[in-house]
Amino acid sequence: MPASNRAITFLEPHKMELQDKGYPKLEDPQGRKIEHAVILKIITTNICGSDLHIYNGRFAAPQGMLMGHENTGEVVEVGSHVERIKVGDVCSVPFNVSCGTCRNCRERHTEVCLNANEELGFCGAYGFNLGGWQGGQAEYMLVPWADFQLLKFPDKDQAVEKIRDLTLLSDILPTGYHGCVVARVGTGSTVYIAGAGPVGRCAAASAQLLGASCIIVGDHNEARRDLVKKAGYEVVDPSSTTPVADQIEKLLGMGSRWVDASVDCVGLECHGYGPDGSSENVEEAVINTLMEVTKPAGAMGIPGVYTNLDPGARTELNKKGYMALGFPAAWVKSPTFTAGQCPVMHYNRDLMMAILWDRMPYLTPLINTEVISLERAVEAYQIFNDGSPKKFVIDPHNMTKLMSTG
Ligand code: ZN
C-alpha cells in the first residue's frame, strides 16, 4: 500500500492546496467498512467548471474536502463483495455516486440515488459536498458500489491512447449529451447552447452526433467562441448590444426567431450578459434567455449547476435560494424543462463506443484538453477561472505520457 495520497484539497474560496490526505480506506463517509468498494489509481482527473463554483465560494463545501468528480483510473484494490470488477481494470467513474439498488437507481435515475447522501436523502457526487464522498484529484480514490458504478474500458492500451476523449465520460460529455437529449435534439433540430466552456462545447458536439442542423453557442469569452467557430458551429455574444434573440434570428434566417431546443451549460455563475456584460452575475439571465429563444412547445435542458447554498449570492432573492424567472411570460409557450445532474450511466457506455469507433473525431480539437501534473493543478484552477479555453486534465502518475511541461 502506498504511504501517501497527495490530493487537491479545498481550504477556503480561492485557496486550494496539494496535501497528503492518506491512502483511502474501504470505508463510507461515516467511517463504516464497505466491501462493495474499490480503490482506483487515478489515470486522469479533470478540473470542471462546477469545481470553479466551489473555488469561487459559490457552492458551499467543507474545509479539507478532496476536489474532483471527473475521474478515470485503474483498479488496484477490491473489496470482498466486488464480483465483476478486477484489479487491473481501467474504468471511468460516473461523477454521480449511486448504489444500484434503490428505487431511483432501478429506474435509471442514478443522479438522485437515495442511498448516496445521508444528509440530504438523495443525490451523491464525489468531491462536491454531496454525501461526503472524497474527490479524485489525487493519486488514489475510493469508489463504492463498484460493480454497479464503474464503466470498464475494453482495453488498457486503447484507453490510454484515446484518453483525451475517454476522460470526458465521467461527466462533461454525458452531461452535454443529456442536456441535448432532454431538450429533444434530433435530426434537423436547431439548437441554442448557453456557454462555450467545456460542457457547452461537449453539448455542441453532442448536438452534432444527434443530427442537429443549426447549432448556436453563446458566450462572451472570445477564445472559447473561436474554438466553437473553428469546429463549424455558429456563435453569439450575450454581452453584445444586440440581444441574443436578435443574433439568433439573424443566424437562423427565414424569419425564424426561435430555436427548437436549448441547453443551459452555464449555471449560477453567469458572466457577460447584457450590453458590455452589464448584468454580470445575474443568476437568472441564462434560463430567462432560454425561455425567450426556445420555440413554443420546445424543450430546455438545464444541466448547469444551481444551488440554494450560495454564500456569494448577489441579490436578496438569490440569497434566499430564489431566482427572478420570467416564467409567467414563458408559460403560454408550453415550455418543457429538465433540470438537475446528468445520470451519467444512462449515456456513458454508448458515448464510449462512439469514441472507440471514431464517430466523434471533432471532439479532441473542440475540447482542447491540456494534460498536467498534480503539482500544476492549483495554478490551473486559477487559469481556468480566468477564462482559459482549455480543459485541464490532471495525470497524477504520468500514466498517459501526454503531460505538458509548461
Ligand atoms: Zn464536472
CSV table of C-alpha atoms and ligand atoms in Angstrom, one decimal:
chain,number,residue,atom,x,y,z
A,1,MET,CA,0.0,0.0,0.0
A,2,PRO,CA,1.4,3.4,-1.0
A,3,ALA,CA,2.3,5.6,2.0
A,4,SER,CA,0.8,8.7,0.7
A,5,ASN,CA,-2.1,10.1,-1.3
A,6,ARG,CA,-1.4,13.7,-2.5
A,7,ALA,CA,-4.7,15.4,-3.3
A,8,ILE,CA,-6.1,18.8,-4.3
A,9,THR,CA,-7.7,20.0,-1.1
A,10,PHE,CA,-10.2,22.7,-0.7
A,11,LEU,CA,-9.3,25.1,2.2
A,12,GLU,CA,-11.4,28.2,1.5
A,13,PRO,CA,-12.6,30.1,-1.5
A,14,HIS,CA,-9.7,30.8,-3.9
A,15,LYS,CA,-7.5,28.6,-1.8
A,16,MET,CA,-6.7,25.0,-2.8
A,17,GLU,CA,-3.6,23.1,-1.7
A,18,LEU,CA,-1.8,19.9,-2.7
A,19,GLN,CA,-1.8,17.9,0.6
A,20,ASP,CA,-1.2,14.3,1.6
A,21,LYS,CA,-4.6,13.1,2.7
A,22,GLY,CA,-3.6,9.5,3.3
A,23,TYR,CA,-4.3,6.4,1.2
A,24,PRO,CA,-8.1,5.8,1.1
A,25,LYS,CA,-9.7,3.1,3.2
A,26,LEU,CA,-12.7,0.8,2.2
A,27,GLU,CA,-15.0,3.0,4.3
A,28,ASP,CA,-18.0,5.1,3.6
A,29,PRO,CA,-18.0,8.9,4.6
A,30,GLN,CA,-19.4,7.9,8.1
A,31,GLY,CA,-16.4,5.6,8.6
A,32,ARG,CA,-18.3,2.2,8.2
A,33,LYS,CA,-16.4,-0.6,6.4
A,34,ILE,CA,-17.7,-1.2,2.9
A,35,GLU,CA,-16.8,-4.3,1.0
A,36,HIS,CA,-18.6,-3.2,-2.2
A,37,ALA,CA,-15.9,-0.6,-2.9
A,38,VAL,CA,-12.6,-0.5,-4.8
A,39,ILE,CA,-9.6,1.8,-4.7
A,40,LEU,CA,-8.5,3.3,-8.0
A,41,LYS,CA,-5.1,4.5,-9.0
A,42,ILE,CA,-6.0,7.7,-10.9
A,43,ILE,CA,-5.0,7.9,-14.5
A,44,THR,CA,-6.8,11.2,-15.3
A,45,THR,CA,-8.9,13.5,-13.3
A,46,ASN,CA,-10.3,16.7,-14.8
A,47,ILE,CA,-10.9,20.1,-13.5
A,48,CYS,CA,-14.6,21.0,-14.2
A,49,GLY,CA,-16.4,24.3,-14.4
A,50,SER,CA,-18.5,23.1,-11.5
A,51,ASP,CA,-15.3,22.8,-9.4
A,52,LEU,CA,-15.0,26.6,-10.1
A,53,HIS,CA,-18.3,27.2,-8.2
A,54,ILE,CA,-16.6,25.7,-5.2
A,55,TYR,CA,-13.3,27.5,-5.9
A,56,ASN,CA,-15.2,30.9,-6.1
A,57,GLY,CA,-17.2,30.2,-2.9
A,58,ARG,CA,-20.5,29.9,-4.8
A,59,PHE,CA,-21.2,26.3,-3.8
A,60,ALA,CA,-20.5,25.7,-0.1
A,61,ALA,CA,-18.0,22.9,0.7
A,62,PRO,CA,-16.3,21.8,3.9
A,63,GLN,CA,-12.7,22.8,4.6
A,64,GLY,CA,-10.3,19.8,3.8
A,65,MET,CA,-12.5,18.3,1.1
A,66,LEU,CA,-10.7,16.5,-1.7
A,67,MET,CA,-11.7,18.0,-5.0
A,68,GLY,CA,-12.5,16.2,-8.2
A,69,HIS,CA,-15.5,14.4,-9.6
A,70,GLU,CA,-14.3,13.6,-13.2
A,71,ASN,CA,-12.2,10.5,-12.6
A,72,THR,CA,-10.7,7.7,-14.6
A,73,GLY,CA,-8.4,5.1,-13.1
A,74,GLU,CA,-7.0,1.6,-12.8
A,75,VAL,CA,-8.4,-0.7,-10.0
A,76,VAL,CA,-5.7,-1.5,-7.5
A,77,GLU,CA,-7.7,-3.0,-4.6
A,78,VAL,CA,-11.2,-4.6,-4.5
A,79,GLY,CA,-13.5,-5.2,-1.5
A,80,SER,CA,-14.5,-8.8,-0.7
A,81,HIS,CA,-18.1,-8.2,-2.1
A,82,VAL,CA,-16.9,-7.0,-5.5
A,83,GLU,CA,-17.5,-9.7,-8.1
A,84,ARG,CA,-17.3,-8.3,-11.6
A,85,ILE,CA,-14.5,-5.6,-11.4
A,86,LYS,CA,-11.0,-6.9,-11.0
A,87,VAL,CA,-7.6,-5.5,-10.1
A,88,GLY,CA,-6.1,-4.0,-13.3
A,89,ASP,CA,-9.4,-3.0,-14.9
A,90,VAL,CA,-9.3,0.5,-16.3
A,91,CYS,CA,-12.6,2.3,-15.6
A,92,SER,CA,-14.4,5.6,-16.0
A,93,VAL,CA,-16.2,6.7,-12.8
A,94,PRO,CA,-19.6,8.4,-13.2
A,95,PHE,CA,-19.5,11.6,-11.1
A,96,ASN,CA,-22.8,10.7,-9.5
A,97,VAL,CA,-22.4,8.3,-6.6
A,98,SER,CA,-25.1,5.6,-6.8
A,99,CYS,CA,-26.0,2.4,-5.1
A,100,GLY,CA,-27.7,0.4,-7.9
A,101,THR,CA,-30.4,-0.9,-5.7
A,102,CYS,CA,-32.7,1.9,-4.5
A,103,ARG,CA,-35.9,2.8,-6.4
A,104,ASN,CA,-34.3,5.7,-8.3
A,105,CYS,CA,-31.2,3.7,-9.4
A,106,ARG,CA,-33.5,0.9,-10.6
A,107,GLU,CA,-35.4,3.5,-12.6
A,108,ARG,CA,-32.0,4.7,-14.1
A,109,HIS,CA,-32.1,7.9,-12.2
A,110,THR,CA,-28.6,7.5,-10.7
A,111,GLU,CA,-28.2,11.3,-10.3
A,112,VAL,CA,-30.7,11.1,-7.4
A,113,CYS,CA,-29.7,7.8,-5.8
A,114,LEU,CA,-31.5,7.5,-2.4
A,115,ASN,CA,-28.6,5.9,-0.6
A,116,ALA,CA,-25.6,8.0,-1.6
A,117,ASN,CA,-26.2,11.1,0.5
A,118,GLU,CA,-27.3,10.5,4.1
A,119,GLU,CA,-27.6,14.2,4.9
A,120,LEU,CA,-29.9,15.2,2.0
A,121,GLY,CA,-31.5,11.8,1.5
A,122,PHE,CA,-30.7,11.8,-2.2
A,123,CYS,CA,-28.0,12.9,-4.8
A,124,GLY,CA,-24.4,12.0,-4.1
A,125,ALA,CA,-21.3,13.1,-6.0
A,126,TYR,CA,-17.5,12.9,-5.4
A,127,GLY,CA,-15.7,16.0,-4.3
A,128,PHE,CA,-18.8,18.0,-4.2
A,129,ASN,CA,-20.2,18.2,-0.7
A,130,LEU,CA,-23.0,15.9,-1.7
A,131,GLY,CA,-22.8,12.9,0.6
A,132,GLY,CA,-19.3,13.4,1.9
A,133,TRP,CA,-17.6,11.3,-0.8
A,134,GLN,CA,-14.0,12.5,-1.4
A,135,GLY,CA,-12.8,13.6,-4.8
A,136,GLY,CA,-10.3,12.1,-7.2
A,137,GLN,CA,-7.9,15.0,-7.9
A,138,ALA,CA,-5.5,12.8,-6.1
A,139,GLU,CA,-3.2,9.8,-6.6
A,140,TYR,CA,-5.9,7.4,-5.3
A,141,MET,CA,-9.6,7.4,-4.6
A,142,LEU,CA,-12.4,5.2,-3.2
A,143,VAL,CA,-15.3,4.1,-5.4
A,144,PRO,CA,-18.2,2.5,-3.6
A,145,TRP,CA,-20.7,0.1,-5.2
A,146,ALA,CA,-18.0,-0.6,-7.8
A,147,ASP,CA,-19.7,-3.4,-9.7
A,148,PHE,CA,-22.7,-1.2,-10.4
A,149,GLN,CA,-20.9,2.1,-11.0
A,150,LEU,CA,-17.7,1.6,-12.9
A,151,LEU,CA,-17.6,1.6,-16.7
A,152,LYS,CA,-14.8,-0.7,-17.7
A,153,PHE,CA,-12.8,0.1,-20.9
A,154,PRO,CA,-12.3,-2.9,-23.2
A,155,ASP,CA,-8.5,-2.5,-23.4
A,156,LYS,CA,-6.0,-0.6,-21.4
A,157,ASP,CA,-3.6,0.5,-24.2
A,158,GLN,CA,-6.5,1.7,-26.3
A,159,ALA,CA,-8.0,3.5,-23.3
A,160,VAL,CA,-4.7,5.4,-22.8
A,161,GLU,CA,-4.4,6.1,-26.5
A,162,LYS,CA,-7.8,7.7,-26.5
A,163,ILE,CA,-7.7,9.1,-23.0
A,164,ARG,CA,-8.2,12.8,-24.1
A,165,ASP,CA,-11.7,11.9,-25.2
A,166,LEU,CA,-12.5,9.0,-22.8
A,167,THR,CA,-11.6,11.1,-19.8
A,168,LEU,CA,-14.7,13.2,-20.7
A,169,LEU,CA,-17.1,10.3,-20.0
A,170,SER,CA,-17.1,10.8,-16.2
A,171,ASP,CA,-19.1,14.0,-16.6
A,172,ILE,CA,-19.0,16.6,-19.3
A,173,LEU,CA,-19.6,14.6,-22.4
A,174,PRO,CA,-22.6,12.7,-20.9
A,175,THR,CA,-23.7,16.0,-19.3
A,176,GLY,CA,-23.7,17.9,-22.6
A,177,TYR,CA,-25.4,15.0,-24.4
A,178,HIS,CA,-28.0,14.7,-21.6
A,179,GLY,CA,-28.8,18.4,-22.0
A,180,CYS,CA,-29.4,17.9,-25.7
A,181,VAL,CA,-31.4,14.7,-25.2
A,182,VAL,CA,-33.8,16.2,-22.7
A,183,ALA,CA,-34.1,19.3,-24.9
A,184,ARG,CA,-35.3,16.8,-27.5
A,185,VAL,CA,-32.5,17.5,-30.0
A,186,GLY,CA,-32.8,15.2,-33.0
A,187,THR,CA,-32.3,15.1,-36.8
A,188,GLY,CA,-32.6,18.7,-38.2
A,189,SER,CA,-33.1,20.4,-34.8
A,190,THR,CA,-32.0,24.0,-34.4
A,191,VAL,CA,-30.3,24.3,-31.0
A,192,TYR,CA,-29.1,27.1,-28.8
A,193,ILE,CA,-26.4,26.2,-26.2
A,194,ALA,CA,-25.6,28.8,-23.5
A,195,GLY,CA,-22.0,28.6,-22.6
A,196,ALA,CA,-18.9,27.7,-24.6
A,197,GLY,CA,-17.0,26.3,-21.7
A,198,PRO,CA,-16.0,22.6,-21.8
A,199,VAL,CA,-19.6,21.4,-21.1
A,200,GLY,CA,-21.1,23.8,-23.7
A,201,ARG,CA,-18.6,22.5,-26.2
A,202,CYS,CA,-19.5,18.9,-25.4
A,203,ALA,CA,-23.1,19.8,-25.8
A,204,ALA,CA,-22.4,21.2,-29.3
A,205,ALA,CA,-20.5,18.0,-30.2
A,206,SER,CA,-23.4,16.0,-28.8
A,207,ALA,CA,-26.0,18.0,-30.9
A,208,GLN,CA,-23.9,17.2,-34.0
A,209,LEU,CA,-23.9,13.5,-33.1
A,210,LEU,CA,-27.7,13.6,-32.6
A,211,GLY,CA,-28.1,15.1,-36.1
A,212,ALA,CA,-28.9,18.8,-35.2
A,213,SER,CA,-28.8,21.3,-38.1
A,214,CYS,CA,-28.1,24.8,-36.9
A,215,ILE,CA,-26.0,24.6,-33.6
A,216,ILE,CA,-25.6,28.0,-32.0
A,217,VAL,CA,-23.4,28.5,-28.9
A,218,GLY,CA,-23.4,31.7,-26.8
A,219,ASP,CA,-20.5,33.0,-24.7
A,220,HIS,CA,-18.9,36.4,-24.0
A,221,ASN,CA,-15.4,34.7,-24.0
A,222,GLU,CA,-13.9,35.2,-27.4
A,223,ALA,CA,-11.2,32.5,-27.1
A,224,ARG,CA,-13.9,29.9,-26.3
A,225,ARG,CA,-16.2,31.2,-29.1
A,226,ASP,CA,-13.2,30.8,-31.5
A,227,LEU,CA,-12.9,27.1,-30.7
A,228,VAL,CA,-16.6,26.6,-31.3
A,229,LYS,CA,-16.4,28.5,-34.6
A,230,LYS,CA,-13.4,26.5,-35.8
A,231,ALA,CA,-15.4,23.3,-35.2
A,232,GLY,CA,-18.1,24.6,-37.6
A,233,TYR,CA,-20.8,25.8,-35.2
A,234,GLU,CA,-22.4,29.2,-35.0
A,235,VAL,CA,-21.8,31.6,-32.2
A,236,VAL,CA,-23.5,34.6,-30.5
A,237,ASP,CA,-22.1,37.0,-27.9
A,238,PRO,CA,-24.5,37.6,-25.0
A,239,SER,CA,-22.5,40.7,-23.9
A,240,SER,CA,-23.2,42.4,-27.3
A,241,THR,CA,-25.6,45.4,-27.5
A,242,THR,CA,-27.7,43.2,-29.9
A,243,PRO,CA,-29.9,40.9,-27.7
A,244,VAL,CA,-29.2,37.2,-28.0
A,245,ALA,CA,-32.7,36.6,-29.5
A,246,ASP,CA,-31.9,39.1,-32.3
A,247,GLN,CA,-28.5,37.5,-33.0
A,248,ILE,CA,-30.2,34.1,-33.2
A,249,GLU,CA,-32.8,35.4,-35.6
A,250,LYS,CA,-30.2,36.7,-37.9
A,251,LEU,CA,-28.4,33.3,-37.9
A,252,LEU,CA,-31.5,31.2,-38.4
A,253,GLY,CA,-32.8,33.4,-41.3
A,254,MET,CA,-36.2,32.6,-42.9
A,255,GLY,CA,-37.8,34.9,-40.4
A,256,SER,CA,-37.4,32.4,-37.7
A,257,ARG,CA,-36.8,33.8,-34.2
A,258,TRP,CA,-36.9,30.6,-32.2
A,259,VAL,CA,-34.7,27.5,-31.9
A,260,ASP,CA,-36.3,24.1,-31.4
A,261,ALA,CA,-34.2,23.2,-28.3
A,262,SER,CA,-31.9,24.9,-25.9
A,263,VAL,CA,-29.4,23.9,-23.3
A,264,ASP,CA,-28.0,25.8,-20.2
A,265,CYS,CA,-24.3,24.9,-19.8
A,266,VAL,CA,-23.6,27.8,-17.6
A,267,GLY,CA,-25.4,27.6,-14.3
A,268,LEU,CA,-25.4,30.1,-11.4
A,269,GLU,CA,-22.1,31.9,-12.2
A,270,CYS,CA,-23.0,33.5,-15.5
A,271,HIS,CA,-20.8,36.3,-16.8
A,272,GLY,CA,-21.1,38.8,-19.5
A,273,TYR,CA,-24.9,39.0,-20.0
A,274,GLY,CA,-26.4,42.3,-21.3
A,275,PRO,CA,-24.6,45.0,-23.2
A,276,ASP,CA,-20.9,45.1,-22.1
A,277,GLY,CA,-21.7,42.4,-19.5
A,278,SER,CA,-23.8,44.9,-17.6
A,279,SER,CA,-25.9,42.1,-16.0
A,280,GLU,CA,-22.8,40.5,-14.6
A,281,ASN,CA,-23.7,37.5,-12.4
A,282,VAL,CA,-27.4,37.8,-12.5
A,283,GLU,CA,-28.2,34.1,-11.9
A,284,GLU,CA,-31.4,34.0,-13.9
A,285,ALA,CA,-30.0,35.5,-17.1
A,286,VAL,CA,-29.3,32.2,-18.8
A,287,ILE,CA,-32.6,30.5,-18.1
A,288,ASN,CA,-34.6,33.6,-19.0
A,289,THR,CA,-32.7,33.7,-22.3
A,290,LEU,CA,-33.5,30.1,-22.9
A,291,MET,CA,-37.2,30.7,-22.3
A,292,GLU,CA,-37.1,33.6,-24.7
A,293,VAL,CA,-35.4,31.9,-27.6
A,294,THR,CA,-37.0,28.4,-27.5
A,295,LYS,CA,-40.0,27.9,-29.7
A,296,PRO,CA,-43.5,27.4,-28.2
A,297,ALA,CA,-43.7,23.7,-27.2
A,298,GLY,CA,-39.9,23.5,-27.4
A,299,ALA,CA,-37.8,21.9,-24.6
A,300,MET,CA,-34.9,23.1,-22.4
A,301,GLY,CA,-32.1,21.1,-20.8
A,302,ILE,CA,-30.7,22.7,-17.7
A,303,PRO,CA,-27.6,20.7,-16.5
A,304,GLY,CA,-25.9,23.9,-15.4
A,305,VAL,CA,-25.4,23.9,-11.6
A,306,TYR,CA,-27.7,25.9,-9.3
A,307,THR,CA,-27.8,25.8,-5.5
A,308,ASN,CA,-29.6,27.4,-2.6
A,309,LEU,CA,-26.4,27.2,-0.6
A,310,ASP,CA,-24.6,30.0,-2.4
A,311,PRO,CA,-22.6,32.0,0.1
A,312,GLY,CA,-21.7,34.5,-2.7
A,313,ALA,CA,-25.3,35.0,-4.0
A,314,ARG,CA,-25.6,38.5,-5.5
A,315,THR,CA,-29.2,39.5,-4.8
A,316,GLU,CA,-31.5,39.3,-1.8
A,317,LEU,CA,-33.7,36.9,-3.8
A,318,ASN,CA,-30.7,34.7,-4.7
A,319,LYS,CA,-29.5,34.7,-1.1
A,320,LYS,CA,-32.9,33.2,-0.1
A,321,GLY,CA,-32.5,30.5,-2.8
A,322,TYR,CA,-34.9,32.0,-5.3
A,323,MET,CA,-34.5,33.4,-8.8
A,324,ALA,CA,-36.3,36.1,-10.8
A,325,LEU,CA,-37.5,34.0,-13.6
A,326,GLY,CA,-39.7,35.2,-16.5
A,327,PHE,CA,-41.8,32.2,-16.0
A,328,PRO,CA,-45.2,33.9,-16.2
A,329,ALA,CA,-44.4,35.2,-19.7
A,330,ALA,CA,-43.0,31.8,-20.8
A,331,TRP,CA,-45.9,29.8,-19.5
A,332,VAL,CA,-48.1,30.4,-22.5
A,333,LYS,CA,-45.4,28.8,-24.8
A,334,SER,CA,-46.0,25.4,-23.1
A,335,PRO,CA,-42.3,25.0,-22.2
A,336,THR,CA,-40.7,21.8,-21.0
A,337,PHE,CA,-37.7,22.0,-18.6
A,338,THR,CA,-35.5,19.2,-17.4
A,339,ALA,CA,-33.0,20.3,-14.7
A,340,GLY,CA,-30.5,18.6,-12.5
A,341,GLN,CA,-27.4,16.4,-12.7
A,342,CYS,CA,-26.9,14.2,-15.7
A,343,PRO,CA,-27.5,10.5,-14.9
A,344,VAL,CA,-24.1,9.6,-16.4
A,345,MET,CA,-24.6,5.8,-16.5
A,346,HIS,CA,-27.6,6.4,-18.8
A,347,TYR,CA,-25.2,7.5,-21.6
A,348,ASN,CA,-21.5,6.7,-20.8
A,349,ARG,CA,-21.3,3.3,-22.4
A,350,ASP,CA,-22.9,4.4,-25.7
A,351,LEU,CA,-20.6,7.5,-25.8
A,352,MET,CA,-17.6,5.3,-25.1
A,353,MET,CA,-18.5,3.2,-28.1
A,354,ALA,CA,-18.9,6.4,-30.3
A,355,ILE,CA,-15.4,7.4,-29.2
A,356,LEU,CA,-13.8,4.0,-29.6
A,357,TRP,CA,-15.2,3.7,-33.1
A,358,ASP,CA,-14.1,7.3,-34.0
A,359,ARG,CA,-17.6,8.7,-34.5
A,360,MET,CA,-16.7,12.0,-32.8
A,361,PRO,CA,-13.4,13.0,-34.4
A,362,TYR,CA,-14.3,16.6,-33.9
A,363,LEU,CA,-14.2,16.2,-30.1
A,364,THR,CA,-10.4,16.4,-29.4
A,365,PRO,CA,-9.8,19.9,-31.0
A,366,LEU,CA,-13.0,21.3,-29.8
A,367,ILE,CA,-12.5,20.4,-26.1
A,368,ASN,CA,-8.8,21.4,-26.3
A,369,THR,CA,-7.5,19.4,-23.3
A,370,GLU,CA,-4.2,20.1,-21.7
A,371,VAL,CA,-2.7,17.2,-19.6
A,372,ILE,CA,-0.9,18.5,-16.5
A,373,SER,CA,0.7,17.1,-13.3
A,374,LEU,CA,-0.8,17.2,-9.9
A,375,GLU,CA,1.7,19.9,-9.0
A,376,ARG,CA,0.3,22.3,-11.6
A,377,ALA,CA,-3.3,21.7,-10.7
A,378,VAL,CA,-3.7,24.6,-8.2
A,379,GLU,CA,-2.4,27.0,-10.7
A,380,ALA,CA,-4.7,25.5,-13.4
A,381,TYR,CA,-7.7,26.3,-11.3
A,382,GLN,CA,-6.7,30.0,-11.5
A,383,ILE,CA,-6.0,29.9,-15.2
A,384,PHE,CA,-9.3,28.1,-15.9
A,385,ASN,CA,-11.2,30.5,-13.7
A,386,ASP,CA,-9.7,33.4,-15.7
A,387,GLY,CA,-11.5,32.1,-18.8
A,388,SER,CA,-8.9,29.8,-20.4
A,389,PRO,CA,-10.3,27.9,-23.4
A,390,LYS,CA,-8.5,24.8,-22.2
A,391,LYS,CA,-9.9,21.8,-20.4
A,392,PHE,CA,-7.3,20.8,-17.8
A,393,VAL,CA,-6.8,17.1,-17.2
A,394,ILE,CA,-4.6,16.1,-14.3
A,395,ASP,CA,-2.4,12.9,-14.7
A,396,PRO,CA,-1.1,12.3,-11.2
A,397,HIS,CA,1.2,9.4,-12.1
A,398,ASN,CA,2.2,10.4,-15.6
A,399,MET,CA,0.5,7.3,-16.9
A,400,THR,CA,-0.6,8.9,-20.2
A,401,LYS,CA,2.8,10.3,-21.1
A,402,LEU,CA,0.8,13.3,-22.5
A,403,MET,CA,1.7,15.8,-19.9
A,404,SER,CA,2.6,19.3,-21.0
A,405,THR,CA,5.8,20.8,-19.5
A,406,GLY,CA,4.5,24.4,-19.1
B,1,ZN,ZN,-17.8,18.1,-13.9
